Coordinates of C-alpha atoms and ligand atoms in Angstrom, one line a residue:
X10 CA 188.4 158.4 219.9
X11 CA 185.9 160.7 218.4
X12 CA 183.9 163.6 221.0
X13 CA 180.5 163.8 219.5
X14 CA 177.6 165.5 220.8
X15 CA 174.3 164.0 221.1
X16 CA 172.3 166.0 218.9
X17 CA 168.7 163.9 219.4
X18 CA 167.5 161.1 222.0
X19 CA 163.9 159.4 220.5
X20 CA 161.6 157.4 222.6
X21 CA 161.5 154.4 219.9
X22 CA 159.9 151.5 221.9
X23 CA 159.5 150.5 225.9
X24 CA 162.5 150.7 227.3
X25 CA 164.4 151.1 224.0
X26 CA 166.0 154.8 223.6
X27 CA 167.5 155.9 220.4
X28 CA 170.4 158.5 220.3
X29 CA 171.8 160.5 217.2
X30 CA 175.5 161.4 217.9
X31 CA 177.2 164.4 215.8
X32 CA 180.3 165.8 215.3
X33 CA 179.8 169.7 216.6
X34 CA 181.5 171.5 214.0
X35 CA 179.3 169.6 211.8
X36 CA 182.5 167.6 210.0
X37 CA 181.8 164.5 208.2
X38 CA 182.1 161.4 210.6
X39 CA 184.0 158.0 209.2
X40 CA 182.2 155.5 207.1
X41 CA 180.7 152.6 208.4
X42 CA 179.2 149.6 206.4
X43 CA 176.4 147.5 207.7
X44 CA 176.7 145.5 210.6
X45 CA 179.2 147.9 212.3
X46 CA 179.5 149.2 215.5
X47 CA 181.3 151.5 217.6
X48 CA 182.6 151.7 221.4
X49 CA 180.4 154.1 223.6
X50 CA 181.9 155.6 226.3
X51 CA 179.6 155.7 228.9
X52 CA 178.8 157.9 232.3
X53 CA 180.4 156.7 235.3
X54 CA 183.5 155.0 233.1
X55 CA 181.8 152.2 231.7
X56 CA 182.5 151.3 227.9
X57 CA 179.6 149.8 225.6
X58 CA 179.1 148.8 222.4
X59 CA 176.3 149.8 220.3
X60 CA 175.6 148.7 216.5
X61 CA 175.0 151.8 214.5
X62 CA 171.4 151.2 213.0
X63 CA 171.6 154.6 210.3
X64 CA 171.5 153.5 206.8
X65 CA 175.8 152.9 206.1
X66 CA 177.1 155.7 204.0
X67 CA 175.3 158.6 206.4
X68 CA 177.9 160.1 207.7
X69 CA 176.4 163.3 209.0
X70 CA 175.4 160.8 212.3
X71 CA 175.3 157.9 214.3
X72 CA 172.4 156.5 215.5
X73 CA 172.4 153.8 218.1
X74 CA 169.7 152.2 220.0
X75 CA 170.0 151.2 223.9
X76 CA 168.1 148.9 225.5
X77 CA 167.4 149.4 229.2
X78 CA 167.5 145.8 229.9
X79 CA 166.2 144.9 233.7
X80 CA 169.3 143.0 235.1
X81 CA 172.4 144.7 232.7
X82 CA 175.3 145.0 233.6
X83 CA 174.7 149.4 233.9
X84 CA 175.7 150.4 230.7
X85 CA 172.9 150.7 229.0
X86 CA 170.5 152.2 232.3
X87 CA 173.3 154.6 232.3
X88 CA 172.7 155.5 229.0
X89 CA 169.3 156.3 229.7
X90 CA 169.1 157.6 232.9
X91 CA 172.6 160.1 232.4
X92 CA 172.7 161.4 229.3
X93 CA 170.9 163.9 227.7
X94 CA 170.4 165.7 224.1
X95 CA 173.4 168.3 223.8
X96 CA 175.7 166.0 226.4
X97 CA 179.0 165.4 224.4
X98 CA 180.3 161.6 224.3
X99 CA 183.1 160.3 223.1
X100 CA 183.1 157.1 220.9
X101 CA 185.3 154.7 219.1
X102 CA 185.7 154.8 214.9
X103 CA 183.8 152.2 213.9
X104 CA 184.4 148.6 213.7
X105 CA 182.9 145.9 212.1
X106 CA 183.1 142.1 212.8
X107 CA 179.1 141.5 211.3
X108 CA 179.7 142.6 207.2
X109 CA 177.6 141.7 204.7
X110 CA 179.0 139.7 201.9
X111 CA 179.0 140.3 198.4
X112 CA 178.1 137.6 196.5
X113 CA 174.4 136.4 198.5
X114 CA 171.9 135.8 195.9
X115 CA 169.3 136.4 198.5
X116 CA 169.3 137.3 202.3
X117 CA 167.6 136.5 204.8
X118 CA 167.4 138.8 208.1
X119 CA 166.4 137.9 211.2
X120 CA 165.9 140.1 214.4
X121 CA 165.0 139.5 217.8
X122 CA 164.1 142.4 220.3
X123 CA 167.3 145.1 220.2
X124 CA 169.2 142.7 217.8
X125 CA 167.1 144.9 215.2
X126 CA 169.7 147.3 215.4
X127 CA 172.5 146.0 213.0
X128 CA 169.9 144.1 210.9
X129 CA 168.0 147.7 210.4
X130 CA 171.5 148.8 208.5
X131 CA 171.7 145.7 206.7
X132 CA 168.1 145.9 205.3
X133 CA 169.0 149.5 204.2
X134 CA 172.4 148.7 202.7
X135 CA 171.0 145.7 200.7
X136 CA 167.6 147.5 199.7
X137 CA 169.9 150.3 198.3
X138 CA 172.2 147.8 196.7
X139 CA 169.0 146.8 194.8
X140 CA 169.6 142.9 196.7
X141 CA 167.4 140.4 196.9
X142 CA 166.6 140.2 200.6
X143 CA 163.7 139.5 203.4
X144 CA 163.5 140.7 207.0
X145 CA 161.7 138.7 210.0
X146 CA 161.8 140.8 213.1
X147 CA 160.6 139.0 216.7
X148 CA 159.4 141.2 219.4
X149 CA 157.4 140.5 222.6
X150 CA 154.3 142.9 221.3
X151 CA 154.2 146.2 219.5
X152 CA 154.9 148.7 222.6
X153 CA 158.4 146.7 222.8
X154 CA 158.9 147.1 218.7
X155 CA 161.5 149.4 217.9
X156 CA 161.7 151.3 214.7
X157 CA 157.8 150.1 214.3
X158 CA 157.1 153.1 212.2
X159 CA 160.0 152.2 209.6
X160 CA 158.0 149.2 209.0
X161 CA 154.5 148.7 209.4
X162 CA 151.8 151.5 208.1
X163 CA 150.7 152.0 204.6
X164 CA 153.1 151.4 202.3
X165 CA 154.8 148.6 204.6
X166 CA 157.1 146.6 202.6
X167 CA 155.5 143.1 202.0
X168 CA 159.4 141.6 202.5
X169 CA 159.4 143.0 206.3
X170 CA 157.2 140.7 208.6
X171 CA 157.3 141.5 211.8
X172 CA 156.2 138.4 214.8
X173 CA 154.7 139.1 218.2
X174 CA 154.6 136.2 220.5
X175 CA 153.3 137.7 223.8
X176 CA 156.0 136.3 225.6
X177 CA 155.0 132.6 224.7
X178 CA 157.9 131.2 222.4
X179 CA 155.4 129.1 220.7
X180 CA 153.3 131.5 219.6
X181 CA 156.2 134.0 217.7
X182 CA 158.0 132.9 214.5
X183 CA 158.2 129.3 213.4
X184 CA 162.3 129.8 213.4
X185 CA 162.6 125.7 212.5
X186 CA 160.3 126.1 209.4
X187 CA 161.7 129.2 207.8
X188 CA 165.2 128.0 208.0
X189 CA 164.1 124.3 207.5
X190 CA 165.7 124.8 203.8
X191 CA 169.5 126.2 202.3
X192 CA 169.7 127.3 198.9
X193 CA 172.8 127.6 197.1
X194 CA 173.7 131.1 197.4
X195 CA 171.3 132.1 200.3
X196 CA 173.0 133.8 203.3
X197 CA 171.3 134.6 206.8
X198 CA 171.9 137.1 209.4
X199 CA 170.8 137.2 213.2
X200 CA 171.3 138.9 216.1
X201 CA 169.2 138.6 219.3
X202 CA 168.8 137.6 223.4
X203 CA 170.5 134.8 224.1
X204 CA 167.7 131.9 223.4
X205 CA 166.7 133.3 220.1
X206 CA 170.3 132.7 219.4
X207 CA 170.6 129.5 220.9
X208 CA 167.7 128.8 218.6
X209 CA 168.1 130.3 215.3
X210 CA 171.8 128.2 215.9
X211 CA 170.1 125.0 216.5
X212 CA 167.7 125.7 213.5
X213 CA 170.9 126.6 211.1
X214 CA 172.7 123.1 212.2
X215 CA 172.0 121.5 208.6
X216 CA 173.3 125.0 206.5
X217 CA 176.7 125.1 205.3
X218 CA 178.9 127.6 208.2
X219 CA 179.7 130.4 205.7
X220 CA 176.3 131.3 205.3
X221 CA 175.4 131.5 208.5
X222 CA 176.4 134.8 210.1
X223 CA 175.2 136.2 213.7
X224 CA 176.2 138.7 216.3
X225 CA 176.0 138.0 219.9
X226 CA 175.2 142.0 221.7
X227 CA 177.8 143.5 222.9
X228 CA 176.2 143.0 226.9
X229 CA 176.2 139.5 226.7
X230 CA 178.5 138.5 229.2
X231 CA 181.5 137.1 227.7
X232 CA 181.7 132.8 228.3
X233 CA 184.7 133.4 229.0
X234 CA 183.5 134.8 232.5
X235 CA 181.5 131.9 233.5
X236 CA 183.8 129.4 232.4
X237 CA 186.5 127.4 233.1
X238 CA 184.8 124.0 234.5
X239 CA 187.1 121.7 232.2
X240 CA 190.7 124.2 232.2
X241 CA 193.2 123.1 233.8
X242 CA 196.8 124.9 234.6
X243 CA 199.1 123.6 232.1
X244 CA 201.6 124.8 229.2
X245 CA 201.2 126.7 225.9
X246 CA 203.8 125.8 223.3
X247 CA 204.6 128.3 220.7
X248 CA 206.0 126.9 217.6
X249 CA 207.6 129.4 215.8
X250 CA 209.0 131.8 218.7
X251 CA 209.7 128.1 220.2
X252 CA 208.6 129.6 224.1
X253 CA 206.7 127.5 226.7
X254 CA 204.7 129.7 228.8
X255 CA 202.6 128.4 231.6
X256 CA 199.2 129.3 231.8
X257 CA 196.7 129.1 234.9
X258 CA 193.5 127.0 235.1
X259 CA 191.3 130.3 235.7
X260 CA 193.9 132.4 232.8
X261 CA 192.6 132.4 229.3
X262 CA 195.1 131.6 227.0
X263 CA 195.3 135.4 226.2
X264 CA 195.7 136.3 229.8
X265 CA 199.0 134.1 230.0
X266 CA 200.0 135.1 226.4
X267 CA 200.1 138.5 227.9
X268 CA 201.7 138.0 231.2
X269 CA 204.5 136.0 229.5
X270 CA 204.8 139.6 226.9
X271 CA 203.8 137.9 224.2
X272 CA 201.8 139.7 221.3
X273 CA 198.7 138.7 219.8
X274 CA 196.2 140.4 217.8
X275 CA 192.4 140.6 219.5
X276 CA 190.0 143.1 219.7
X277 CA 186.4 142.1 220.9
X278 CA 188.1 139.8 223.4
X279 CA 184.3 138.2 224.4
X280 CA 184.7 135.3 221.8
X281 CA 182.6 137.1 219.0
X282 CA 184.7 138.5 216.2
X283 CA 187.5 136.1 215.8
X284 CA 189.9 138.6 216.0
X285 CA 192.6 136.4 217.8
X286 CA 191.7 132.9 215.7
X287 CA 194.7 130.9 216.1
X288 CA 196.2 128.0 214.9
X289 CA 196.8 125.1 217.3
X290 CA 197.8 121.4 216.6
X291 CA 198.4 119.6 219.6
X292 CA 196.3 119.7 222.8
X293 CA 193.1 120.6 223.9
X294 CA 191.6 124.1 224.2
X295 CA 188.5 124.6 226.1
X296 CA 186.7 126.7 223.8
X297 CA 184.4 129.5 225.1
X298 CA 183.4 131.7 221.9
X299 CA 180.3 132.3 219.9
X300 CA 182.0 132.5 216.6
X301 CA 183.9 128.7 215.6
X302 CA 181.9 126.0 213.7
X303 CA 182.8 122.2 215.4
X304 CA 184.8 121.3 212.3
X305 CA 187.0 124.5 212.9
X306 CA 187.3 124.0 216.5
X307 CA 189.5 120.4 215.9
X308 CA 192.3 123.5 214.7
X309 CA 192.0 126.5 215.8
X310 CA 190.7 128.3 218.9
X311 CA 190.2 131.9 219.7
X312 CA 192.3 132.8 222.5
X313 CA 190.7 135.4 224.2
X314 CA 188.1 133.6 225.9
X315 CA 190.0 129.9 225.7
X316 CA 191.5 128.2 228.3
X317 CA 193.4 124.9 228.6
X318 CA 191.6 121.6 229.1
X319 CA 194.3 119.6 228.6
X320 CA 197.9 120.0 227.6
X321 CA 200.1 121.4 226.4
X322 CA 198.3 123.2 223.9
X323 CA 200.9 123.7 220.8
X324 CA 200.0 127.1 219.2
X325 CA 201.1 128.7 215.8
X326 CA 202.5 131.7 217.5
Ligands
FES403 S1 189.3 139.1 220.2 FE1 187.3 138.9 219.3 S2 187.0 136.7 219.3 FE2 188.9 137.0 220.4

């Protein structure tokens, strides 16, 4: 863990915070790329995790942005309401499980509300790479537009448009039209609330899965937690350490992995980085992430938020 202070908080929108974290002694602070984040510890023992929205290659800060979302989980009011400029923090290295790739001919960013925050670092990464990219950023109106002054004004960059929809979906950003087309070599990138998700997902259905790349934030409860209606208690095969372990109906299979002392690599563990992706070939997993395409899903499942619908489920472990 690194103990930072925070050097600056900046009112950057309603309810939207931003906070500049420094190392003291004024020591560099580990590279990031674009799209990473890193693990907040918060006030009151909570843990959060906040994309860093500084251009990557800064490393004389962080800056994150927090959301004060009514109906959170506490993080993030925490954030705003306990600490102050000067407080020290302590926060992960970064990770990064939303990178850019290196071969897009062109990009194509889209934000909605506090989802700006990783898509502001990709913009600046790809803009300094001298890429072809565009930005579309959705926001309720422009009190609720973070990092407004970045974009709009004279000079504002004619590949940044920014939609208001008032709250009426139908009046924001035709989401269907703009993605109606793929063109070889043409990558997108979203992050957003939950139904801008669902939507830019539903909109993406016809592009080929390695273009499509999107990060669910870091409070969205995990499906995990609210699933479960299919599982069912059963057995887990494992193929090459040739163990059964039995796993509950309400245990992801990561759960009973662990309880039996088996090891197995994860690290978001909400079903968004694919992290634990794991061969299976027998069964069926009752799959709860936000990461695998259908075609993927027929092999391989990502454990931490999985459970058993039915088995057993045979597993490359
Ligand atoms: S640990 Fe991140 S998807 Fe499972």
């Amino acid at each position: 863990m690194l103990k930072l202070r925070v050097r600056s908080i900046t009112y950057e929108a309603e309810g939207i915070l931003s906070y500049e974290l420094v190392d003291p002694s004024g020591r560099e602070l580990p590279r990031f790329d674009a799209g990473a984040h890193i693990d907040v510890q918060i006030p009151g023992g909570l843990s959060r995790r906040y994309s860093l929205c500084n251009p990557p290659g800064d490393t004389g800060c962080y800056r994150i942005a927090v959301l004060n979302a009514p109906g959170g989980r506490g993080g993030s009011r925490a954030m705003h309401e306990k600490v102050n400029a000067g407080d020290w923090i302590e926060v992960s290295e970064p990770h990064n499980f939303f990178p850019l790739t290196a071969d897009a001919r062109h990009t194509v960013l889209l934000a909605g509300g506090i989802g700006i925050t990783p898509i502001l670092a990709m913009m600046e990464a790809l803009e300094a790479q001298g890429r072809s990219w565009e930005l579309h950023y959705c926001t309720r109106d422009a009190s609720r537009t973070a990092f407004r002054r970045r974009f709009a004004g004279p000079g504002a960059d004619p590949r940044v448009t920014i939609h208001h929809d008032e709250g009426d979906p139908s009046k924001g950003l035709d989401i269907v039209s703009l993605l109606s087309r793929h063109e070889e070599g043409k990558h997108l990138y979203f992050c957003g609330p939950a139904g801008f998700m669902s939507a830019v997902r539903a909109a993406t259905a016809h592009w080929p899965c390695e273009a499509v790349h999107f990060e669910y934030f870091g409070a969205e409860p995990p499906k995990a937690a609210v699933a479960g209606e299919d599982a069912h208690a059963s057995e887990l095969h494992l193929l090459r350490s040739d163990r059964i372990v039995p796993i509950e109906a309400a245990e992801t299979i990561l759960e009973a992995l662990r309880a039996a002392g088996v090891e197995c690599e994860s690290s978001c563990e909400a079903g968004v980085c694919g992290a634990c992706k794991t061969a299976y070939s027998a069964g069926t997993p009752e799959h709860n992430d936000y990461v695998l395409g259908d075609e993927e899903r027929s092999s391989y499942v990502l454990v931490c938020c999985a459970r058993v619908s039915e088995g057993p489920l045979v597993l490359e472990l």
